[in-house]
mmCIF file of C-alpha atoms in Angstrom:
data_model
loop_
_atom_site.group_PDB
_atom_site.id
_atom_site.type_symbol
_atom_site.label_atom_id
_atom_site.label_comp_id
_atom_site.label_asym_id
_atom_site.label_seq_id
_atom_site.Cartn_x
_atom_site.Cartn_y
_atom_site.Cartn_z
ATOM 1 C CA THR A 6 -7.258 -38.185 -7.166
ATOM 2 C CA PHE A 7 -10.261 -37.034 -9.188
ATOM 3 C CA ARG A 8 -11.827 -33.607 -8.994
ATOM 4 C CA ASP A 9 -15.495 -33.487 -8.014
ATOM 5 C CA ASP A 10 -17.017 -31.301 -10.762
ATOM 6 C CA ARG A 11 -19.817 -30.332 -8.410
ATOM 7 C CA THR A 12 -17.376 -28.368 -6.250
ATOM 8 C CA PRO A 13 -18.209 -24.633 -6.415
ATOM 9 C CA ILE A 14 -15.474 -22.533 -7.985
ATOM 10 C CA ASN A 15 -15.092 -18.764 -8.055
ATOM 11 C CA ARG A 16 -15.739 -18.385 -11.775
ATOM 12 C CA ASN A 17 -19.429 -18.858 -10.909
ATOM 13 C CA ASN A 18 -19.383 -15.683 -8.820
ATOM 14 C CA ARG A 19 -20.401 -12.804 -11.071
ATOM 15 C CA GLY A 20 -22.020 -9.392 -11.258
ATOM 16 C CA PHE A 21 -22.434 -7.000 -8.328
ATOM 17 C CA SER A 22 -21.275 -3.866 -10.139
ATOM 18 C CA LEU A 23 -21.137 -0.760 -7.921
ATOM 19 C CA THR A 24 -22.191 2.810 -8.665
ATOM 20 C CA MET A 25 -22.803 5.811 -6.428
ATOM 21 C CA GLY A 26 -26.408 6.395 -5.412
ATOM 22 C CA THR A 27 -28.423 9.612 -5.543
ATOM 23 C CA ASP A 28 -27.211 10.297 -2.001
ATOM 24 C CA ALA A 29 -23.587 9.805 -3.018
ATOM 25 C CA ASP A 30 -22.338 10.191 0.569
ATOM 26 C CA HIS A 31 -24.235 7.139 1.796
ATOM 27 C CA ASP A 32 -26.009 5.161 -0.946
ATOM 28 C CA VAL A 33 -24.647 2.542 -3.337
ATOM 29 C CA ASN A 34 -26.371 0.976 -6.335
ATOM 30 C CA PHE A 35 -25.625 -2.728 -6.779
ATOM 31 C CA GLY A 36 -25.997 -4.473 -10.098
ATOM 32 C CA ALA A 37 -27.609 -7.904 -10.072
ATOM 33 C CA GLY A 38 -25.240 -10.710 -9.161
ATOM 34 C CA ALA A 39 -24.903 -14.347 -8.184
ATOM 35 C CA CYS A 40 -22.410 -16.213 -6.017
ATOM 36 C CA TRP A 41 -21.741 -19.164 -3.743
ATOM 37 C CA ASP A 42 -21.902 -18.466 -0.028
ATOM 38 C CA SER A 43 -18.664 -18.463 1.960
ATOM 39 C CA THR A 44 -19.054 -22.153 2.865
ATOM 40 C CA ASN A 45 -19.818 -23.130 -0.747
ATOM 41 C CA ALA A 46 -23.089 -24.710 0.398
ATOM 42 C CA PHE A 47 -25.511 -22.555 -1.610
ATOM 43 C CA PHE A 48 -25.451 -20.729 -4.925
ATOM 44 C CA PHE A 49 -27.856 -17.784 -4.895
ATOM 45 C CA SER A 50 -28.675 -14.620 -6.796
ATOM 46 C CA VAL A 51 -29.327 -11.033 -5.736
ATOM 47 C CA ALA A 52 -31.470 -8.606 -7.722
ATOM 48 C CA ALA A 53 -30.217 -5.112 -8.530
ATOM 49 C CA MET A 54 -30.817 -2.823 -5.570
ATOM 50 C CA THR A 55 -29.787 0.312 -3.731
ATOM 51 C CA LYS A 56 -28.599 0.161 -0.114
ATOM 52 C CA GLN A 57 -28.308 3.091 2.293
ATOM 53 C CA PHE A 58 -25.230 2.934 4.484
ATOM 54 C CA ASP A 59 -26.317 5.700 6.838
ATOM 55 C CA ALA A 60 -29.013 3.385 8.193
ATOM 56 C CA ILE A 61 -29.109 0.009 9.928
ATOM 57 C CA TRP A 62 -29.861 -2.924 7.636
ATOM 58 C CA ALA A 63 -33.383 -3.608 6.443
ATOM 59 C CA ALA A 64 -34.491 -5.983 3.709
ATOM 60 C CA GLY A 65 -34.891 -4.830 0.131
ATOM 61 C CA SER A 66 -33.873 -1.940 -2.084
ATOM 62 C CA ALA A 67 -33.831 1.704 -0.921
ATOM 63 C CA ALA A 68 -33.329 0.384 2.610
ATOM 64 C CA GLY A 69 -30.605 0.451 5.278
ATOM 65 C CA GLY A 70 -27.391 -1.442 4.611
ATOM 66 C CA MET A 71 -25.053 -1.462 7.652
ATOM 67 C CA ASP A 72 -25.062 -4.416 10.016
ATOM 68 C CA VAL A 73 -24.523 -2.309 13.159
ATOM 69 C CA SER A 74 -23.913 1.289 14.181
ATOM 70 C CA VAL A 75 -20.241 1.945 14.926
ATOM 71 C CA SER A 76 -21.060 4.179 17.900
ATOM 72 C CA ALA A 77 -23.948 6.107 19.432
ATOM 73 C CA GLY A 78 -25.400 8.418 16.803
ATOM 74 C CA PHE A 79 -23.073 7.279 14.014
ATOM 75 C CA ILE A 80 -23.642 4.532 11.468
ATOM 76 C CA MET A 81 -20.337 4.606 9.568
ATOM 77 C CA ALA A 82 -16.811 4.973 10.918
ATOM 78 C CA VAL A 83 -14.241 7.690 10.213
ATOM 79 C CA SER A 84 -11.748 6.885 7.413
ATOM 80 C CA ASP A 85 -12.419 3.167 7.497
ATOM 81 C CA VAL A 86 -13.186 0.310 5.108
ATOM 82 C CA VAL A 87 -16.772 -0.832 4.514
ATOM 83 C CA HIS A 88 -16.969 -4.483 3.438
ATOM 84 C CA LEU A 89 -19.872 -5.576 1.252
ATOM 85 C CA TYR A 90 -21.633 -8.955 1.456
ATOM 86 C CA ALA A 91 -24.269 -10.730 -0.575
ATOM 87 C CA ILE A 92 -26.569 -12.601 1.818
ATOM 88 C CA ARG A 93 -29.081 -15.434 1.355
ATOM 89 C CA LYS A 94 -32.427 -15.589 3.142
ATOM 90 C CA ASP A 95 -32.930 -18.976 4.790
ATOM 91 C CA SER A 96 -36.672 -19.235 4.185
ATOM 92 C CA ASP A 97 -36.871 -18.604 0.435
ATOM 93 C CA ALA A 98 -33.256 -18.313 -0.851
ATOM 94 C CA THR A 99 -33.745 -14.710 -2.010
ATOM 95 C CA GLY A 100 -30.720 -12.449 -1.844
ATOM 96 C CA ASP A 101 -29.882 -9.081 -0.327
ATOM 97 C CA ILE A 102 -26.837 -6.946 0.541
ATOM 98 C CA VAL A 103 -25.354 -6.002 3.909
ATOM 99 C CA ALA A 104 -22.259 -3.955 4.775
ATOM 100 C CA SER A 105 -19.959 -4.315 7.753
ATOM 101 C CA LEU A 106 -16.616 -3.145 9.119
ATOM 102 C CA SER A 107 -15.715 -6.831 9.473
ATOM 103 C CA SER A 108 -13.523 -8.240 6.696
ATOM 104 C CA ASN A 109 -14.879 -11.777 7.165
ATOM 105 C CA TRP A 110 -18.378 -13.234 7.270
ATOM 106 C CA ALA A 111 -17.903 -14.671 10.754
ATOM 107 C CA GLY A 112 -17.515 -11.142 12.130
ATOM 108 C CA VAL A 113 -20.614 -9.703 10.461
ATOM 109 C CA THR A 114 -23.690 -9.081 12.621
ATOM 110 C CA GLN A 115 -25.895 -11.220 10.414
ATOM 111 C CA PRO A 116 -29.487 -10.067 9.842
ATOM 112 C CA SER A 117 -32.053 -12.390 11.385
ATOM 113 C CA GLY A 118 -32.978 -15.182 9.008
ATOM 114 C CA TYR A 119 -29.839 -14.820 6.869
ATOM 115 C CA THR A 120 -27.308 -17.515 7.793
ATOM 116 C CA TYR A 121 -25.188 -17.544 4.643
ATOM 117 C CA GLY A 122 -23.283 -14.780 2.858
ATOM 118 C CA ARG A 123 -20.224 -13.959 0.805
ATOM 119 C CA HIS A 124 -17.794 -11.041 0.545
ATOM 120 C CA ILE A 125 -18.352 -9.239 -2.787
ATOM 121 C CA GLY A 126 -16.361 -6.017 -2.470
ATOM 122 C CA ALA A 127 -15.354 -3.046 -0.366
ATOM 123 C CA LEU A 128 -15.460 0.754 -0.252
ATOM 124 C CA SER A 129 -14.010 3.321 2.151
ATOM 125 C CA THR A 130 -15.161 6.329 4.148
ATOM 126 C CA ASN A 131 -13.601 9.748 4.645
ATOM 127 C CA ALA A 132 -13.047 11.911 7.730
ATOM 128 C CA SER A 133 -16.697 13.014 7.599
ATOM 129 C CA ARG A 134 -17.954 9.403 7.839
ATOM 130 C CA ASN A 135 -19.162 9.555 4.247
ATOM 131 C CA LEU A 136 -18.342 7.171 1.419
ATOM 132 C CA ARG A 137 -15.491 8.367 -0.751
ATOM 133 C CA THR A 138 -16.561 9.185 -4.296
ATOM 134 C CA PHE A 139 -15.644 6.355 -6.641
ATOM 135 C CA VAL A 140 -15.988 4.731 -10.025
ATOM 136 C CA GLU A 141 -15.964 0.916 -10.054
ATOM 137 C CA THR A 142 -15.171 -1.096 -13.170
ATOM 138 C CA GLY A 143 -14.599 -4.835 -13.196
ATOM 139 C CA GLY A 144 -13.798 -4.891 -9.481
ATOM 140 C CA GLU A 145 -11.383 -1.941 -9.644
ATOM 141 C CA VAL A 146 -12.367 1.036 -7.470
ATOM 142 C CA ASN A 147 -10.931 4.408 -8.507
ATOM 143 C CA TYR A 148 -11.435 7.339 -6.155
ATOM 144 C CA GLY A 149 -12.987 10.529 -7.480
ATOM 145 C CA VAL A 150 -10.474 12.472 -5.379
ATOM 146 C CA TYR A 151 -7.070 11.093 -4.419
ATOM 147 C CA VAL A 152 -6.444 10.286 -0.760
ATOM 148 C CA ASN A 153 -3.322 11.868 0.700
ATOM 149 C CA GLU A 154 -1.760 9.346 3.100
ATOM 150 C CA VAL A 155 1.733 10.798 3.658
ATOM 151 C CA ASN A 156 3.114 14.307 3.451
ATOM 152 C CA THR A 157 6.080 14.338 5.756
ATOM 153 C CA ALA A 158 9.846 14.066 6.039
ATOM 154 C CA PRO A 159 11.168 10.530 6.615
ATOM 155 C CA ALA A 160 12.965 10.059 9.914
ATOM 156 C CA THR A 161 15.866 8.267 8.268
ATOM 157 C CA SER A 162 17.305 8.360 4.771
ATOM 158 C CA ASP A 163 17.199 5.174 2.669
ATOM 159 C CA VAL A 164 15.047 3.083 5.038
ATOM 160 C CA LEU A 165 11.542 1.963 4.071
ATOM 161 C CA GLN A 166 9.119 2.719 6.905
ATOM 162 C CA LEU A 167 5.587 1.501 7.656
ATOM 163 C CA LEU A 168 2.435 3.387 6.713
ATOM 164 C CA THR A 169 -0.436 2.034 8.805
ATOM 165 C CA THR A 170 -3.490 4.058 7.761
ATOM 166 C CA VAL A 171 -3.956 3.419 4.048
ATOM 167 C CA SER A 172 -7.599 4.077 3.135
ATOM 168 C CA ILE A 173 -8.106 0.795 1.301
ATOM 169 C CA PRO A 174 -8.892 -2.783 2.385
ATOM 170 C CA PRO A 175 -6.280 -5.231 3.670
ATOM 171 C CA ASN A 176 -4.710 -7.633 1.162
ATOM 172 C CA ALA A 177 -5.706 -5.378 -1.733
ATOM 173 C CA ARG A 178 -3.793 -4.069 -4.731
ATOM 174 C CA ALA A 179 -3.347 -0.307 -4.320
ATOM 175 C CA TRP A 180 -2.183 2.255 -6.829
ATOM 176 C CA GLY A 181 -1.284 5.897 -6.580
ATOM 177 C CA SER A 182 1.539 8.411 -6.805
ATOM 178 C CA VAL A 183 4.656 9.051 -4.746
ATOM 179 C CA ARG A 184 6.557 12.326 -4.832
ATOM 180 C CA CYS A 185 9.648 13.690 -3.123
ATOM 181 C CA ALA A 186 10.359 17.402 -2.910
ATOM 182 C CA PRO A 187 13.523 18.727 -1.283
ATOM 183 C CA ASP A 188 13.592 22.496 -0.931
ATOM 184 C CA ASP A 189 17.337 22.836 -0.346
ATOM 185 C CA VAL A 190 20.034 22.835 -3.022
ATOM 186 C CA ALA A 191 22.230 21.063 -0.491
ATOM 187 C CA VAL A 192 20.238 17.909 -1.289
ATOM 188 C CA GLN A 193 22.269 16.336 -4.062
ATOM 189 C CA VAL A 194 20.345 13.119 -4.789
ATOM 190 C CA ALA A 195 16.676 12.405 -4.086
ATOM 191 C CA ALA A 196 14.649 9.193 -4.334
ATOM 192 C CA CYS A 197 11.372 7.905 -2.875
ATOM 193 C CA ALA A 198 9.421 4.664 -2.960
ATOM 194 C CA VAL A 199 6.224 2.851 -1.937
ATOM 195 C CA THR A 200 6.473 -0.950 -1.705
ATOM 196 C CA HIS A 201 4.854 -4.002 -0.113
ATOM 197 C CA THR A 202 5.433 -4.301 3.641
ATOM 198 C CA ARG A 203 7.706 -7.296 3.115
ATOM 199 C CA LYS A 204 10.263 -4.714 1.933
ATOM 200 C CA ASN A 205 10.005 -2.824 5.247
ATOM 201 C CA GLY A 206 13.447 -1.866 6.502
ATOM 202 C CA ALA A 207 15.026 -2.392 3.074
ATOM 203 C CA SER A 208 16.842 0.264 1.072
ATOM 204 C CA VAL A 209 14.662 2.908 -0.545
ATOM 205 C CA TYR A 210 17.191 3.389 -3.305
ATOM 206 C CA GLN A 211 16.939 -0.257 -4.350
ATOM 207 C CA HIS A 212 13.156 0.085 -4.793
ATOM 208 C CA ALA A 213 12.865 3.744 -5.812
ATOM 209 C CA ASN A 214 9.698 4.689 -7.710
ATOM 210 C CA PHE A 215 11.156 8.153 -8.309
ATOM 211 C CA TYR A 216 14.760 9.301 -8.600
ATOM 212 C CA HIS A 217 16.256 12.712 -9.295
ATOM 213 C CA GLY A 218 19.911 13.663 -9.625
ATOM 214 C CA THR A 219 21.892 16.707 -8.529
ATOM 215 C CA THR A 220 19.881 19.815 -7.669
ATOM 216 C CA THR A 221 20.666 23.420 -8.519
ATOM 217 C CA ALA A 222 19.440 26.721 -7.146
ATOM 218 C CA ALA A 223 16.941 26.918 -9.995
ATOM 219 C CA HIS A 224 15.895 23.277 -10.066
ATOM 220 C CA PHE A 225 15.134 21.362 -6.902
ATOM 221 C CA ALA A 226 14.710 17.574 -7.062
ATOM 222 C CA VAL A 227 10.928 17.580 -7.395
ATOM 223 C CA GLY A 228 9.051 14.866 -9.242
ATOM 224 C CA GLY A 229 6.912 11.803 -8.872
ATOM 225 C CA ALA A 230 5.981 8.379 -10.153
ATOM 226 C CA MET A 231 3.176 5.846 -9.925
ATOM 227 C CA PHE A 232 3.159 2.790 -7.670
ATOM 228 C CA ASN A 233 1.150 -0.424 -7.652
ATOM 229 C CA VAL A 234 1.565 -2.547 -4.507
ATOM 230 C CA VAL A 235 -0.369 -4.926 -2.251
ATOM 231 C CA THR A 236 -1.369 -4.018 1.300
ATOM 232 C CA ASP A 237 -0.837 -6.448 4.163
ATOM 233 C CA SER A 238 -3.464 -7.850 6.528
ATOM 234 C CA THR A 239 -3.602 -4.576 8.494
ATOM 235 C CA GLN A 240 -3.826 -2.213 5.485
ATOM 236 C CA ARG A 241 -0.132 -1.263 5.500
ATOM 237 C CA VAL A 242 2.425 -0.505 2.821
ATOM 238 C CA SER A 243 6.056 0.593 3.158
ATOM 239 C CA TRP A 244 7.322 4.014 2.119
ATOM 240 C CA GLY A 245 10.493 6.019 2.481
ATOM 241 C CA GLY A 246 12.899 8.539 1.029
ATOM 242 C CA TYR A 247 16.587 8.668 0.204
ATOM 243 C CA TRP A 248 18.750 11.765 -0.005
ATOM 244 C CA THR A 249 22.357 12.898 0.178
ATOM 245 C CA GLY A 250 23.266 16.340 1.483
ATOM 246 C CA GLY A 251 20.901 18.704 3.249
ATOM 247 C CA SER A 252 18.769 17.602 6.211
ATOM 248 C CA PRO A 253 15.524 15.610 6.724
ATOM 249 C CA SER A 254 13.577 18.800 7.387
ATOM 250 C CA ASN A 255 14.279 19.829 3.802
ATOM 251 C CA PHE A 256 12.963 16.607 2.269
ATOM 252 C CA VAL A 257 9.246 15.746 2.048
ATOM 253 C CA VAL A 258 7.680 12.553 0.694
ATOM 254 C CA THR A 259 4.048 12.671 -0.451
ATOM 255 C CA VAL A 260 2.000 9.504 -1.019
ATOM 256 C CA ASN A 261 -1.438 9.738 -2.645
ATOM 257 C CA VAL A 262 -3.707 6.707 -3.120
ATOM 258 C CA LEU A 263 -5.847 6.754 -6.261
ATOM 259 C CA GLY A 264 -7.678 3.445 -6.028
ATOM 260 C CA PHE A 265 -7.628 -0.263 -5.270
ATOM 261 C CA ALA A 266 -8.791 -3.700 -6.291
ATOM 262 C CA LEU A 267 -9.265 -6.700 -4.052
ATOM 263 C CA VAL A 268 -6.969 -9.530 -5.090
ATOM 264 C CA ASP A 269 -10.133 -11.677 -5.079
ATOM 265 C CA ARG A 270 -13.182 -9.585 -4.283
ATOM 266 C CA PHE A 271 -15.245 -12.725 -3.570
ATOM 267 C CA ALA A 272 -12.740 -13.841 -0.905
ATOM 268 C CA GLU A 273 -12.813 -12.801 2.714
ATOM 269 C CA VAL A 274 -9.896 -10.501 3.385
#
């Protein structure tokens, strides 16, 4: 079997750097880029431009960027993921950018006259329906302010549980910090972990990101560590805590997400 050298390959997809716009809550500056569409039928380029994600899509820079409004009176959703697409105009092959809550091109409400597009990245919104502050470098998105996802006592010691509301895209590499903080000297051993969902139900202690030994009245088992895991198709990771002595009400696990990178930002997720 011989490879057809005309077959598009992802190394041809390039550019599309992201920076926050003047209206940092809603606008994103895109660096110039070029890519194959999702069907690998056309290779096209997009000029540098700014898109406004508090407005419905319109062609060109300094124009609306969202494909549809999420609900009456609101353009962006609460604490959700905004997927970014390069799109190709059918009539003249010029490029533009559109954003959508859909993680695949088939689910995007495609602007009229733009049949082909490709996923080029993602960002997320906060509880106020604004874009989270970020710095993007080489496809890695680091939040300006960490996102607290968990701050609670596990229901059961030494069992990884599911976290379903991580503020990053599905099938993405996420990093952040995990911390466990008993407030009772009766807690003798403390450990906590964040892992891939395939570890769900497994032992926390076997996958502990942070471990602390025997506590004393003057030194509770408080500490933390970094994690780097991959979310599943519904934006989930596993987390949990392990302790001996004391009670669950005296043991709190905190998970903060600091940033993410799509495993392949040019792939539909």
